[in-house]
Amino acid sequence: MTTEYKPPLAIHFIWNPADEESVSTILDAVRSSFARDVDRPFSRGLNIPLFFYSSENPNQSPSHLPTQQAAKDIVFVFASVNTLGRDSWKSYINQLSLSDTFLAVPIAIDRNGLGHGSEGSLKNLNFLRSYEWSGDLKEQRAILAMAHEIYRYGFVEICENDHGKCSSIKIFLSHAKAGDTGRLHAESIYQFIDSTNMSRFFDATEISPGFKFDEEIIKHIKESTLVAIGSDAYSSRYWCQREILCAKQHQRPIIAVDCLQDFEDRVFPAGSNVPCVHVSPDTPISEPDILRILIATILETIRHLHAKKSLEYYQSQNWIDNDCAIISRPPEIRQVIDLKNSGKQKICYPEPSLYSEEADWLSHFEVDAFTPLWNKAEDGALGSFRIGISISDNPVGNYSEHHLHADHLKRLSQDLARHLLARAGTVIYGGDLRKDGFTQFILDEAIALKTRLNTDNIHVENHLAWPLYVSDSEMVAWRAKYNGIIKTVEHDIPDDIAKDIEKSVFIAPSGTDNKYIWSRCLTLMREKSIELSHARICAGGKLAGYHGKMPGVLEEIIISTEKNKPIFLLGAFGGVVAEVCKTITNKAIAAPVTEHWQITNNAGYFELQEKAEKENQNADYANIKSLLEGISVDDLARSSGLSSDDYQRLMESPFVDECVHLVLKGLKALASASMSKKTEGHDE
């Protein structure tokens, strides 16, 4: 039986929609810091699961309470006059069931919000006060304050009688004593921490001039995040090098601060492979620059600890071998030598994986270095497999029912594309690849893959229904840019309606007649592309505002099921797939996939169905109900190469890593079975 996935940490946010203006900028800043940036998909930043709880009506609380999702959960409650003065919200917050592993951090938006501390679940808790985060640096102060609580409650064992200082992040300020820049910057950082409430967050240490590098200093570094202030003289100083080497030896978080004034003759090699912040060499250093350094420090410390805990958890789940060494950043030569000397031949580091050109030196040491979801041995594992991607935007509403941000679906799509292409699988996508962030990523990854593998094989197929491919200047330029990377498959107009259409002229999906033509063309494209695929991955999907005979992802699920294609249904990401999963689980059709709901929520849909029915081409919702209610998890699992428990988790899990792991597990099983059949057929 599959053990329920429990990542080390999850973060929840609760706020009243009347406070949206005050909360949104804070949430945007925090989200960009703690969830991987979808615009930088190869970044090594944090990727902590985030959940959001609000509502459409200020008088109505969210439909669900946050629940335990991880080994430790932290709930940030934005408290205000709007939560304290409304009984529904006051009751909602008081119902939070807190524990040592499910903790709340209240944030007072105004002074009235502090009133929640007199009773209920937030009684006697200390509040962060966002109304004190004013001015141009509001977002930076929010990140620092909230990150500190995430660090304290997520990664520090706090005893009941501990003072706040006991759980502060310790930073070690490493700088050259020669020259003014490094020394003065270090003094400014130290004084800033010491003279503000930042001392609650940071405990700063530095080596005094001429101090012996002895056991006491090593002890400081072993329990600190090292901030290397890279002035012109830094990397040429012996003690600075020793401090860097000591931090690397003991696998400590490191931040490089680039404040070069003129020239550095040699960047110390051991000082690489870490985050770097550039600040002005001018002194005194500005407050915004100091805050950027401290934010980078606290985020890298959390990333370092979160990565180690995540890898340890994956090891406990048998994603990676027990004899594997775990490290928090990609491997380095000194580290590999030390690990080899200790008998380790396998190294696991956090996602994303290094490209082969960056990691080819590891072969000289006969060391296997990989990430939880990628190992070089899997190159070509899906070489003959063609995987359809049925993933589209699911417009996020007010977070009352669905608690994931829209970017979460893009992260899923990016990771799936990366891993499918890296294993030489062919990704099939039906629709216009130019308009969506995650589909653009598919093409960018294919370009990198072509260079990396030195191959002319095409790994992306873009299937287009008429009239999407009717040429315009944008389409011509797009095709030229991705020439040799993508294979475009243009599907024609169905024969029975083609005679009345001028194929070279684009028509908009407006009016019943044009909507009918679009629906027929989209259905044909979906049928043909699904016929050409071995399996299909489905997540999200619009329930309204589409151009076909039914929601596009729903139609692709129905066609795939009718054609006996394996489908992977990722239900926690909302949209169409969530409703399909509810239907399969409950054996009762979910309202959004009924004709009544679709007519009610889509202008002109009744007229489209009426016209299509005359041609026997309408969406048959009675058949959809019968088909979906008749599907069993056991059958879905069997056809997808997974156990029933694994498939049930796939339908429920909101965690990208777990979903990608399960999809790859199923696809590899299918690919292996397919290869065995081919081999048996050849032997005969």
XYZ file of C-alpha atoms in Angstrom:
684
model
C 0.000 0.000 0.000
C 1.248 3.499 -0.840
C 2.008 5.688 2.181
C 0.288 9.057 2.021
C 2.688 11.700 0.781
C 3.712 14.162 3.512
C 6.218 16.823 2.432
C 8.198 18.560 5.180
C 6.255 21.806 5.067
C 3.107 23.430 3.685
C 1.939 27.025 4.104
C -1.656 28.293 4.189
C -3.015 31.846 3.938
C -6.438 33.035 5.170
C -7.879 36.496 4.480
C -11.193 38.293 4.106
C -11.822 39.581 0.553
C -12.549 43.037 1.964
C -8.845 43.142 2.865
C -7.725 42.189 -0.637
C -6.006 45.511 -1.292
C -3.904 45.247 1.871
C -3.143 41.545 1.525
C -2.572 41.052 -2.216
C 0.810 42.803 -2.441
C 2.070 40.855 0.565
C 0.826 37.553 -0.867
C 2.368 38.281 -4.264
C 5.731 39.024 -2.650
C 5.623 35.962 -0.418
C 4.397 33.694 -3.224
C 7.248 34.762 -5.495
C 9.697 33.979 -2.689
C 8.397 30.598 -1.524
C 7.048 29.029 -4.724
C 9.209 28.440 -7.780
C 8.968 31.296 -10.276
C 7.134 30.022 -13.381
C 9.084 32.534 -15.465
C 12.359 30.976 -14.269
C 11.531 27.260 -14.348
C 15.153 26.106 -13.922
C 15.735 28.229 -10.832
C 16.886 26.556 -7.636
C 14.641 28.628 -5.422
C 12.140 27.411 -2.889
C 9.154 25.340 -3.949
C 7.040 25.021 -0.818
C 3.368 24.056 -1.345
C 1.105 27.071 -0.801
C -2.666 27.024 -0.176
C -5.037 30.019 -0.216
C -8.379 30.513 1.595
C -10.729 33.434 0.981
C -14.214 33.990 -0.446
C -16.217 36.093 -2.870
C -18.382 37.732 -0.232
C -16.815 39.491 2.812
C -19.714 38.178 4.924
C -19.131 34.601 3.864
C -16.170 32.545 5.087
C -14.354 29.993 2.865
C -16.048 26.652 2.288
C -13.163 24.669 3.776
C -10.779 24.988 6.677
C -7.067 24.376 6.094
C -6.125 20.793 6.869
C -2.839 19.106 7.638
C -0.995 18.509 4.361
C 2.606 18.120 5.497
C 4.802 17.066 8.393
C 4.435 20.667 9.555
C 1.848 23.196 8.396
C 1.909 26.928 9.056
C -1.290 28.961 8.693
C -0.929 32.723 8.257
C -4.204 34.357 9.320
C -4.666 37.954 8.169
C -6.785 39.403 10.974
C -8.657 42.685 10.751
C -11.851 44.518 11.564
C -13.351 42.511 8.690
C -12.599 39.149 10.300
C -13.275 40.144 13.899
C -16.490 42.048 13.178
C -18.187 39.320 11.114
C -19.516 36.302 12.996
C -18.970 33.882 10.094
C -15.283 34.808 9.831
C -14.742 34.954 13.565
C -16.238 31.473 13.891
C -14.235 30.196 10.907
C -10.931 31.317 12.420
C -11.857 30.007 15.862
C -12.460 26.571 14.350
C -8.799 26.184 13.366
C -7.558 23.055 15.092
C -3.962 23.842 16.016
C -1.241 21.509 17.272
C 2.543 21.194 17.492
C 2.580 20.336 13.780
C -0.272 22.589 12.655
C 0.572 26.111 13.744
C -0.994 29.511 13.220
C 0.796 32.830 12.800
C -1.721 35.705 13.003
C -0.985 38.919 11.096
C -2.881 42.023 12.183
C -3.746 44.172 9.170
C -5.120 46.827 11.526
C -5.240 47.218 15.286
C -8.719 45.662 15.419
C -7.234 42.404 14.179
C -5.337 42.060 17.461
C -8.705 41.343 19.092
C -8.568 37.770 17.781
C -5.846 37.150 20.367
C -8.290 37.302 23.270
C -10.226 34.132 22.457
C -10.518 31.073 20.232
C -7.753 29.389 18.285
C -5.521 32.506 18.235
C -5.816 33.230 21.970
C -2.566 34.473 23.517
C -0.608 34.135 20.260
C 1.780 36.912 19.356
C 0.747 38.801 16.201
C 2.824 40.123 13.362
C 1.659 43.665 12.651
C 1.455 44.346 8.940
C 0.091 47.841 9.554
C 3.656 48.665 10.687
C 5.073 47.524 7.315
C 4.643 50.807 5.531
C 6.390 52.698 2.779
C 8.393 51.507 -0.207
C 9.905 48.583 1.721
C 6.593 47.033 2.835
C 6.974 43.874 0.744
C 10.580 43.314 1.859
C 9.651 43.628 5.523
C 6.720 41.271 4.995
C 8.966 38.631 3.439
C 11.508 38.927 6.260
C 8.931 38.726 9.039
C 6.946 35.853 7.519
C 10.064 33.969 6.421
C 11.347 34.143 9.970
C 8.207 32.439 11.258
C 8.473 29.808 8.535
C 12.088 29.172 9.546
C 11.293 29.058 13.281
C 8.213 26.882 13.145
C 9.229 24.789 10.161
C 12.825 23.904 10.956
C 13.771 24.787 14.557
C 12.919 22.730 17.594
C 11.658 25.377 20.033
C 11.464 24.515 23.720
C 8.711 26.054 25.816
C 11.007 28.372 27.815
C 13.239 29.418 24.903
C 13.711 33.111 24.232
C 13.039 34.392 20.713
C 16.774 34.795 20.129
C 17.220 31.026 20.544
C 15.364 30.424 17.280
C 16.988 33.229 15.276
C 18.896 32.484 12.103
C 22.609 32.760 12.768
C 24.610 34.501 10.077
C 28.377 34.589 9.795
C 29.651 37.746 8.068
C 32.725 36.800 6.050
C 34.701 39.685 4.573
C 38.206 40.875 3.757
C 39.741 43.122 6.373
C 41.849 44.867 3.717
C 40.184 47.850 2.022
C 37.005 49.530 3.164
C 34.119 48.047 1.157
C 33.846 44.574 2.694
C 34.548 45.726 6.240
C 32.194 48.692 6.101
C 29.402 46.664 4.494
C 29.742 44.013 7.193
C 29.645 46.648 9.921
C 26.554 48.249 8.377
C 24.735 44.904 8.223
C 25.721 44.089 11.801
C 24.628 47.496 13.094
C 21.354 47.337 11.170
C 20.506 43.964 12.684
C 21.544 45.073 16.159
C 19.697 48.390 16.115
C 16.332 47.181 14.781
C 13.930 44.384 15.554
C 15.845 42.362 12.946
C 17.758 41.001 15.958
C 14.681 38.840 16.512
C 15.399 37.228 13.143
C 19.190 37.225 12.840
C 22.102 36.569 15.171
C 25.172 37.990 13.405
C 28.769 36.891 13.994
C 32.029 37.926 12.397
C 35.734 37.255 12.912
C 37.545 40.114 14.554
C 40.773 41.273 12.843
C 43.613 38.853 13.483
C 41.375 36.337 15.259
C 42.682 32.791 15.104
C 40.725 30.405 12.901
C 40.190 27.832 15.660
C 37.498 25.491 16.894
C 35.321 28.332 18.180
C 35.122 29.919 14.720
C 34.506 26.575 13.061
C 31.690 26.033 15.540
C 30.150 29.382 14.562
C 30.254 28.506 10.869
C 28.894 24.993 11.433
C 25.646 26.435 12.806
C 25.380 29.555 10.637
C 24.504 30.776 7.187
C 27.665 32.278 5.759
C 27.344 35.646 4.019
C 30.445 36.155 1.887
C 30.863 39.871 1.152
C 32.814 39.809 -2.091
C 34.836 43.018 -2.303
C 37.809 43.403 -4.663
C 40.170 41.868 -2.109
C 37.942 39.033 -0.870
C 38.939 35.951 -2.856
C 42.670 36.621 -2.584
C 42.561 36.486 1.235
C 43.507 33.197 2.852
C 41.107 33.456 5.796
C 38.187 34.289 3.529
C 38.939 31.164 1.518
C 39.123 29.121 4.704
C 35.729 30.377 5.832
C 34.140 29.456 2.501
C 35.773 26.010 2.531
C 34.653 25.399 6.101
C 31.039 26.285 5.233
C 31.140 24.019 2.172
C 32.713 21.167 4.156
C 29.906 21.287 6.710
C 27.162 21.767 4.064
C 26.077 25.147 5.358
C 23.925 27.654 3.433
C 26.001 30.356 1.732
C 25.085 33.690 0.172
C 27.572 35.554 -2.002
C 27.308 39.352 -1.957
C 28.896 40.955 -5.003
C 30.018 44.487 -4.158
C 33.006 44.747 -6.483
C 34.202 48.288 -6.934
C 36.703 47.740 -9.715
C 38.246 44.348 -10.390
C 38.746 40.904 -8.892
C 41.623 38.933 -10.368
C 40.183 35.516 -9.448
C 36.777 34.375 -8.303
C 37.481 31.751 -5.644
C 36.102 28.468 -7.138
C 34.700 27.226 -3.825
C 32.614 30.399 -3.613
C 30.494 29.421 -6.619
C 27.362 27.245 -6.872
C 25.535 29.517 -4.384
C 22.999 32.375 -4.696
C 24.546 35.772 -5.337
C 23.197 39.241 -4.536
C 24.653 42.307 -6.204
C 24.787 45.515 -4.152
C 26.482 48.841 -4.681
C 30.082 49.159 -3.405
C 29.231 52.645 -2.178
C 29.342 53.146 1.560
C 27.422 53.345 3.700
C 25.336 50.560 2.210
C 21.672 51.482 1.754
C 18.798 50.021 3.778
C 17.163 48.458 0.665
C 20.464 46.697 -0.136
C 20.797 45.429 3.434
C 17.232 44.108 3.303
C 17.936 42.336 -0.015
C 20.973 40.651 1.554
C 19.018 39.566 4.631
C 16.076 38.321 2.552
C 18.441 36.269 0.381
C 20.049 34.921 3.557
C 16.842 33.780 5.212
C 15.398 32.329 1.985
C 18.569 30.375 1.202
C 18.646 29.061 4.760
C 15.054 27.845 4.429
C 15.773 26.411 0.954
C 18.805 24.534 2.278
C 16.884 23.013 5.202
C 13.757 22.325 3.163
C 15.788 20.574 0.441
C 17.502 18.287 2.957
C 14.246 17.395 4.692
C 12.540 16.777 1.347
C 15.297 14.459 0.131
C 15.318 12.591 3.433
C 11.573 12.125 3.072
C 11.908 10.886 -0.518
C 14.500 8.431 0.740
C 12.058 7.162 3.372
C 9.498 6.655 0.565
C 12.023 4.659 -1.517
C 12.141 7.252 -4.284
C 15.908 7.210 -3.797
C 18.153 4.462 -2.407
C 19.088 4.288 1.255
C 22.807 4.122 0.425
C 22.615 7.474 -1.369
C 24.269 10.627 0.010
C 21.956 13.636 0.269
C 23.178 17.152 -0.492
C 21.313 20.470 -0.660
C 22.895 21.876 -3.851
C 24.341 20.329 -7.041
C 27.562 18.350 -6.407
C 31.043 19.871 -6.373
C 34.445 18.232 -6.853
C 35.639 18.514 -3.232
C 32.318 17.185 -1.997
C 32.396 14.225 -4.380
C 35.941 13.338 -3.308
C 34.941 13.426 0.369
C 31.870 11.294 -0.291
C 33.846 8.765 -2.316
C 36.384 8.514 0.486
C 33.516 7.726 2.852
C 32.313 4.950 0.538
C 29.414 6.760 -1.174
C 28.907 6.147 -4.899
C 25.475 7.773 -5.253
C 24.531 11.400 -4.661
C 21.042 12.901 -4.716
C 20.583 16.661 -4.996
C 17.420 18.814 -5.359
C 15.516 19.433 -8.584
C 16.073 20.580 -11.269
C 18.718 18.256 -12.681
C 21.966 19.439 -14.225
C 22.342 19.141 -17.964
C 24.891 16.556 -19.075
C 27.443 19.178 -20.167
C 27.540 20.541 -16.634
C 27.711 17.127 -14.976
C 29.966 15.133 -17.330
C 32.964 15.507 -14.983
C 31.220 13.168 -12.517
C 31.905 10.202 -14.808
C 35.630 10.525 -14.044
C 34.863 9.777 -10.396
C 32.476 6.912 -11.226
C 29.787 8.600 -9.159
C 26.083 8.517 -9.950
C 24.540 11.950 -9.239
C 20.816 12.486 -9.731
C 17.673 14.227 -8.482
C 14.594 12.543 -6.973
C 12.854 12.581 -10.369
C 15.795 12.190 -12.737
C 18.677 9.747 -13.239
C 20.933 9.581 -16.297
C 20.035 5.905 -16.627
C 16.560 7.031 -17.722
C 17.776 8.779 -20.881
C 15.508 7.472 -23.643
C 13.238 5.586 -21.228
C 10.160 6.854 -23.100
C 11.788 6.911 -26.525
C 8.941 5.318 -28.442
C 6.139 6.727 -26.323
C 3.836 9.522 -27.432
C 2.146 11.318 -24.545
C -0.788 13.649 -24.984
C -1.016 16.649 -22.674
C -4.580 17.664 -21.768
C -3.738 20.518 -19.446
C -5.214 23.973 -19.763
C -5.763 26.997 -17.599
C -8.262 26.659 -14.805
C -9.287 30.227 -13.947
C -8.916 30.532 -10.188
C -11.877 32.119 -8.491
C -11.996 33.417 -4.951
C -10.248 30.523 -3.158
C -13.403 29.489 -1.334
C -13.568 26.040 -2.972
C -10.216 25.663 -4.759
C -7.113 26.646 -2.811
C -4.248 26.542 -5.308
C -2.951 29.520 -7.268
C -3.124 29.297 -11.080
C 0.689 29.265 -11.249
C 0.660 25.879 -9.524
C -0.822 24.283 -12.649
C 1.904 25.875 -14.760
C 4.599 24.462 -12.466
C 3.056 21.023 -12.913
C 3.012 21.463 -16.692
C 6.605 22.680 -16.794
C 7.894 19.780 -14.709
C 5.953 17.208 -16.711
C 7.228 18.624 -20.005
C 10.801 18.685 -18.752
C 10.780 15.088 -17.569
C 8.885 13.672 -20.539
C 11.197 15.346 -23.043
C 14.323 14.449 -21.086
C 13.315 10.793 -21.362
C 12.902 11.231 -25.139
C 9.121 10.945 -25.012
C 7.136 12.792 -27.647
C 4.797 15.406 -26.197
C 1.547 15.909 -28.124
C -0.416 19.082 -27.478
C -3.643 20.082 -29.205
C -4.107 23.826 -29.451
C -2.221 27.045 -30.065
C 1.169 26.800 -28.366
C 1.881 30.512 -28.720
C -0.570 31.838 -26.191
C 0.200 30.060 -22.935
C 3.142 30.225 -20.586
C 3.549 26.554 -19.891
C 3.230 25.547 -23.546
C 5.891 28.095 -24.481
C 8.092 26.327 -21.963
C 7.616 23.032 -23.806
C 9.261 24.523 -26.879
C 12.073 26.207 -24.971
C 12.856 22.905 -23.261
C 12.808 21.082 -26.611
C 15.424 23.507 -27.967
C 17.708 22.813 -25.017
C 17.097 19.078 -25.367
C 18.034 19.067 -29.039
C 21.364 20.737 -28.269
C 21.993 18.594 -25.213
C 21.378 15.274 -26.993
C 22.744 16.404 -30.363
C 19.740 14.932 -32.126
C 17.486 15.919 -34.996
C 14.574 13.933 -33.614
C 11.464 16.022 -33.067
C 9.946 15.544 -29.620
C 7.021 17.984 -29.739
C 3.912 17.689 -31.895
C 1.460 20.558 -32.021
C -1.936 19.520 -33.377
C -4.056 22.377 -34.698
C -7.695 22.402 -35.713
C -8.885 24.624 -38.531
C -8.944 27.676 -38.502
C -6.169 28.073 -35.871
C -3.464 27.508 -38.467
C -4.799 29.918 -41.097
C -1.609 31.839 -41.806
C -0.905 35.238 -40.393
C 2.402 37.051 -39.820
C 2.615 35.916 -36.206
C 2.174 32.246 -37.093
C 4.775 32.478 -39.885
C 7.328 34.050 -37.528
C 6.558 31.503 -34.816
C 7.075 28.563 -37.172
C 10.363 30.012 -38.381
C 11.611 30.417 -34.806
C 10.909 26.798 -33.893
C 11.826 25.219 -37.207
C 13.315 21.786 -36.588
C 11.999 21.709 -33.032
C 8.289 21.191 -33.411
C 6.179 19.207 -35.813
C 2.925 20.999 -36.594
C 0.015 18.758 -37.585
C -2.831 20.639 -39.240
C -6.190 18.893 -39.217
C -8.691 19.604 -41.945
C -12.346 20.561 -41.771
C -14.758 17.601 -41.427
C -15.892 16.507 -44.889
C -19.603 17.046 -44.321
C -19.199 20.776 -43.627
C -16.087 21.542 -45.712
C -17.950 22.299 -48.948
C -19.495 25.490 -47.578
C -16.294 26.944 -46.028
C -13.520 29.031 -47.567
C -10.490 27.327 -46.000
C -8.091 30.232 -46.455
C -10.266 32.672 -44.523
C -10.213 32.767 -40.728
C -13.579 32.793 -38.946
C -14.121 33.855 -35.357
C -15.984 31.580 -32.914
C -18.962 33.941 -32.695
C -22.562 33.190 -33.544
C -24.137 29.752 -33.462
C -23.091 28.736 -36.998
C -19.432 29.604 -36.498
C -19.383 28.038 -33.037
C -20.719 24.833 -34.558
C -17.961 24.816 -37.198
C -15.313 25.392 -34.529
C -16.733 22.598 -32.351
C -16.681 20.096 -35.212
C -13.088 21.012 -36.162
C -11.873 20.788 -32.567
C -13.516 17.378 -32.113
C -11.842 16.047 -35.262
C -8.435 17.334 -34.143
C -8.856 15.759 -30.706
C -9.907 12.395 -32.128
C -6.957 12.278 -34.527
C -4.331 13.414 -32.002
C -5.559 10.942 -29.375
C -5.408 8.114 -31.924
C -1.721 8.972 -32.427
C -0.859 8.940 -28.703
C -0.068 6.092 -26.307
C -1.324 7.805 -23.149
C -2.745 11.110 -21.930
C -2.096 13.310 -18.877
C -5.039 15.451 -17.753
C -5.163 18.339 -15.265
C -7.128 21.554 -14.822
C -9.286 22.646 -17.733
C -11.857 25.383 -18.239
C -15.437 24.560 -17.335
C -16.735 27.620 -19.169
C -15.600 29.955 -21.923
C -14.419 27.257 -24.340
C -15.021 26.946 -28.091
C -15.883 23.256 -28.567
C -18.927 21.041 -28.144
C -18.022 20.622 -24.461
C -15.102 21.653 -22.218
C -11.950 20.706 -24.139
C -10.243 18.638 -21.431
C -13.535 16.817 -20.757
C -13.853 15.915 -24.432
C -10.277 14.619 -24.499
C -10.966 12.468 -21.417
C -14.111 11.046 -23.015
C -12.426 10.316 -26.363
C -9.378 8.770 -24.642
C -11.630 6.540 -22.546
C -13.658 5.436 -25.573
C -10.442 4.641 -27.452
C -9.050 2.680 -24.451
C -6.066 4.993 -24.016
C -4.407 5.120 -20.579
C -5.241 8.401 -18.863
C -3.623 10.009 -15.815
C -6.189 12.170 -13.986
C -4.674 14.794 -11.662
C -7.739 15.993 -9.805
C -6.350 18.323 -7.135
C -5.492 21.046 -9.644
C -9.146 21.956 -10.078
C -11.176 22.572 -13.202
C -12.650 19.853 -15.413
C -10.410 17.071 -14.113
C -11.384 17.779 -10.500
C -15.067 17.331 -11.414
C -14.339 14.138 -13.360
C -12.438 12.724 -10.373
C -15.324 13.602 -8.048
C -17.713 11.794 -10.399
C -15.547 8.663 -10.546
C -14.989 8.617 -6.781
C -18.596 9.308 -5.759
C -20.227 7.352 -8.616
C -22.510 10.363 -9.148
C -22.125 12.950 -11.890
C -20.729 16.273 -10.661
C -22.957 19.246 -11.534
C -20.403 21.151 -13.710
C -20.216 18.252 -16.170
C -23.959 18.157 -16.744
C -25.757 19.787 -19.668
C -27.876 21.935 -17.359
C -24.815 23.491 -15.695
C -23.083 24.054 -19.019
C -26.122 25.798 -20.535
C -26.547 27.936 -17.426
C -22.893 29.020 -17.343
C -22.066 29.399 -21.056
C -23.867 31.999 -23.138
C -25.094 30.544 -26.439
C -24.476 26.933 -25.429
C -28.144 25.961 -25.613
C -28.326 27.213 -29.218
C -25.091 25.375 -30.106
C -26.405 22.110 -28.677
C -29.708 22.616 -30.469
C -28.002 23.099 -33.845
C -25.548 20.231 -33.272
C -28.346 17.867 -32.272
C -29.987 18.315 -35.674
C -26.790 16.929 -37.214
C -26.417 14.239 -34.518
C -23.189 15.983 -33.406
C -24.234 17.365 -30.024
C -22.510 16.621 -26.724
C -24.289 13.551 -25.326
C -24.371 14.213 -21.576
C -26.325 11.042 -20.856
C -23.450 9.079 -22.358
C -20.909 11.199 -20.466
C -22.738 10.462 -17.192
C -22.914 6.743 -17.893
C -19.284 6.530 -18.982
C -17.780 8.505 -16.072
C -19.930 6.889 -13.394
C -18.954 3.491 -14.781
C -15.191 4.066 -14.573
C -13.418 2.442 -11.630
C -10.136 3.528 -10.070
C -8.932 -0.057 -10.378
C -9.456 -0.024 -14.143
C -7.786 3.378 -14.527
C -4.820 2.184 -12.472
C -4.463 -1.094 -14.337
C -4.400 0.560 -17.741
C -1.945 3.231 -16.525
C 0.704 0.967 -15.024
C -0.050 1.983 -11.423
C -1.492 0.332 -8.360
C -4.966 1.387 -7.270
C -3.523 3.151 -4.228
C -1.068 5.048 -6.420
C -3.820 6.096 -8.802
C -6.049 7.258 -5.961
C -3.168 9.450 -4.731
C -2.700 10.797 -8.257
C -6.344 11.889 -8.308
C -6.040 13.613 -4.915
C -2.512 14.954 -4.543
C -1.895 18.722 -4.863
C 1.874 18.177 -4.786
C 3.723 18.583 -8.076
C 6.634 16.314 -7.134
C 4.361 13.457 -6.120
C 2.199 13.785 -9.236
C 5.215 13.838 -11.570
C 6.700 10.847 -9.737
C 3.480 8.833 -10.123
C 2.954 9.770 -13.785
C 6.549 8.800 -14.641
C 6.188 5.581 -12.669
C 3.111 4.631 -14.693
C 4.554 5.683 -18.063
C 7.775 3.758 -17.466
C 5.742 0.658 -16.628
C 3.691 1.086 -19.812
C 6.795 1.712 -21.925
C 8.527 -1.322 -20.453
C 5.485 -3.543 -21.115
C 5.286 -2.224 -24.667
C 8.961 -2.953 -25.252
C 8.542 -6.475 -23.877
C 5.681 -7.126 -26.283
C 7.760 -5.902 -29.207
C 10.663 -8.107 -28.143
C 8.424 -11.144 -27.807
C 6.942 -10.459 -31.203
C 10.435 -10.171 -32.703
C 11.564 -13.419 -31.051
C 8.643 -15.250 -32.521
